[in-house]
Short mmCIF file of C-alpha atoms in Angstrom, two decimals:
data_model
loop_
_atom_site.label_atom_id
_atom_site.label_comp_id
_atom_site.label_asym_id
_atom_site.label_seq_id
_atom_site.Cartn_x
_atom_site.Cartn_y
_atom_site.Cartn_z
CA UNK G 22 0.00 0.00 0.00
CA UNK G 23 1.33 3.80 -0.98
CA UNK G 24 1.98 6.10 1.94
CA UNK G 25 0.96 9.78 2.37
CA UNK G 26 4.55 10.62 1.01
CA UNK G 27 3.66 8.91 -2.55
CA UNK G 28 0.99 11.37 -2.57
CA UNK G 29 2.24 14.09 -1.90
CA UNK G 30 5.49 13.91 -4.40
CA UNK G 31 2.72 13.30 -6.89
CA UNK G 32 1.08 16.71 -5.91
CA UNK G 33 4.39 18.48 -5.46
CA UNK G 34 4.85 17.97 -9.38
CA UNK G 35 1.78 19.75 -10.67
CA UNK G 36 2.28 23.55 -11.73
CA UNK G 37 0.77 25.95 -9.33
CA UNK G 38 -1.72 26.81 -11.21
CA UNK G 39 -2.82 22.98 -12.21
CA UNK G 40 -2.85 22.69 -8.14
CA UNK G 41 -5.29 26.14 -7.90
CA UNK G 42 -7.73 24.13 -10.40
CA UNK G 43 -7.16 20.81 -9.10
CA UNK G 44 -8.71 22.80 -5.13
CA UNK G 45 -11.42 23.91 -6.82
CA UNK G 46 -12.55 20.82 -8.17
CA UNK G 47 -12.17 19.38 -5.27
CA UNK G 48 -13.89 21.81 -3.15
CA UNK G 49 -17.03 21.43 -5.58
CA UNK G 50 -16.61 18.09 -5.80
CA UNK G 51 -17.23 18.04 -1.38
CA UNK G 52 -19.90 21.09 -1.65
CA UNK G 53 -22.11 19.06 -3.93
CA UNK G 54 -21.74 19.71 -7.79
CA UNK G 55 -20.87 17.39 -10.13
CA UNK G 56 -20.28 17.62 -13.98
CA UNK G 57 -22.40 16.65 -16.51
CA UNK G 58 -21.63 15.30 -19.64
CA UNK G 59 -20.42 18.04 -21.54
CA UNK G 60 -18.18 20.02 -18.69
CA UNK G 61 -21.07 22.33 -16.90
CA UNK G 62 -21.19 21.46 -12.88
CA UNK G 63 -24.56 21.36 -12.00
CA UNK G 64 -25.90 20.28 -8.31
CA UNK G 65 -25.96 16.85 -7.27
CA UNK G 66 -29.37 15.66 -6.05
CA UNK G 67 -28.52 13.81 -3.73
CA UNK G 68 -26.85 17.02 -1.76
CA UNK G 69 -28.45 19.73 0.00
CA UNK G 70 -27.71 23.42 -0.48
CA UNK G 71 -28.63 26.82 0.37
CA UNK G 72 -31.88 28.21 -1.02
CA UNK G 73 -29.84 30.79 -2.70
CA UNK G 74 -26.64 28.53 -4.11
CA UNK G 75 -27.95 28.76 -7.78
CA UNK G 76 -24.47 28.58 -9.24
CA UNK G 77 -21.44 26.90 -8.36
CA UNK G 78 -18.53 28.81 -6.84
CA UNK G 79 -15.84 30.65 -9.49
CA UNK G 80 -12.32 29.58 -9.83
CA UNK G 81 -10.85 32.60 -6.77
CA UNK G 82 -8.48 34.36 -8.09
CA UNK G 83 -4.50 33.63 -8.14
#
């Protein structure tokens, strides 16, 4: 089995700004949206959200 260290070398490779999309991704991907088919994230169904979360976070800013 791969240890943490694995991982993280894996991670340390990536260009800063492949890591800045790779977080936001990821934090959509644990707030509830998911992709469809052709790229747009649209809300999982099986999630809850706030009355007024129409549209999934932006990419912040470097």
């Amino acid at each position: 089995r791969k240890g943490k260290s694995s991982n993280s070398s894996c991670w340390d490779g990536l260009s800063p700004e492949r890591r800045r999309l790779l977080r936001h991704h990821l934090h959509l991907r644990s707030s509830g949206w998911i992709q469809d088919p052709s790229g747009k994230w649209v809300k999982d169904g099986n999630a809850e959200f706030d009355s007024d979360e129409d549209e999934p976070p932006e990419l912040p800013p470097t």
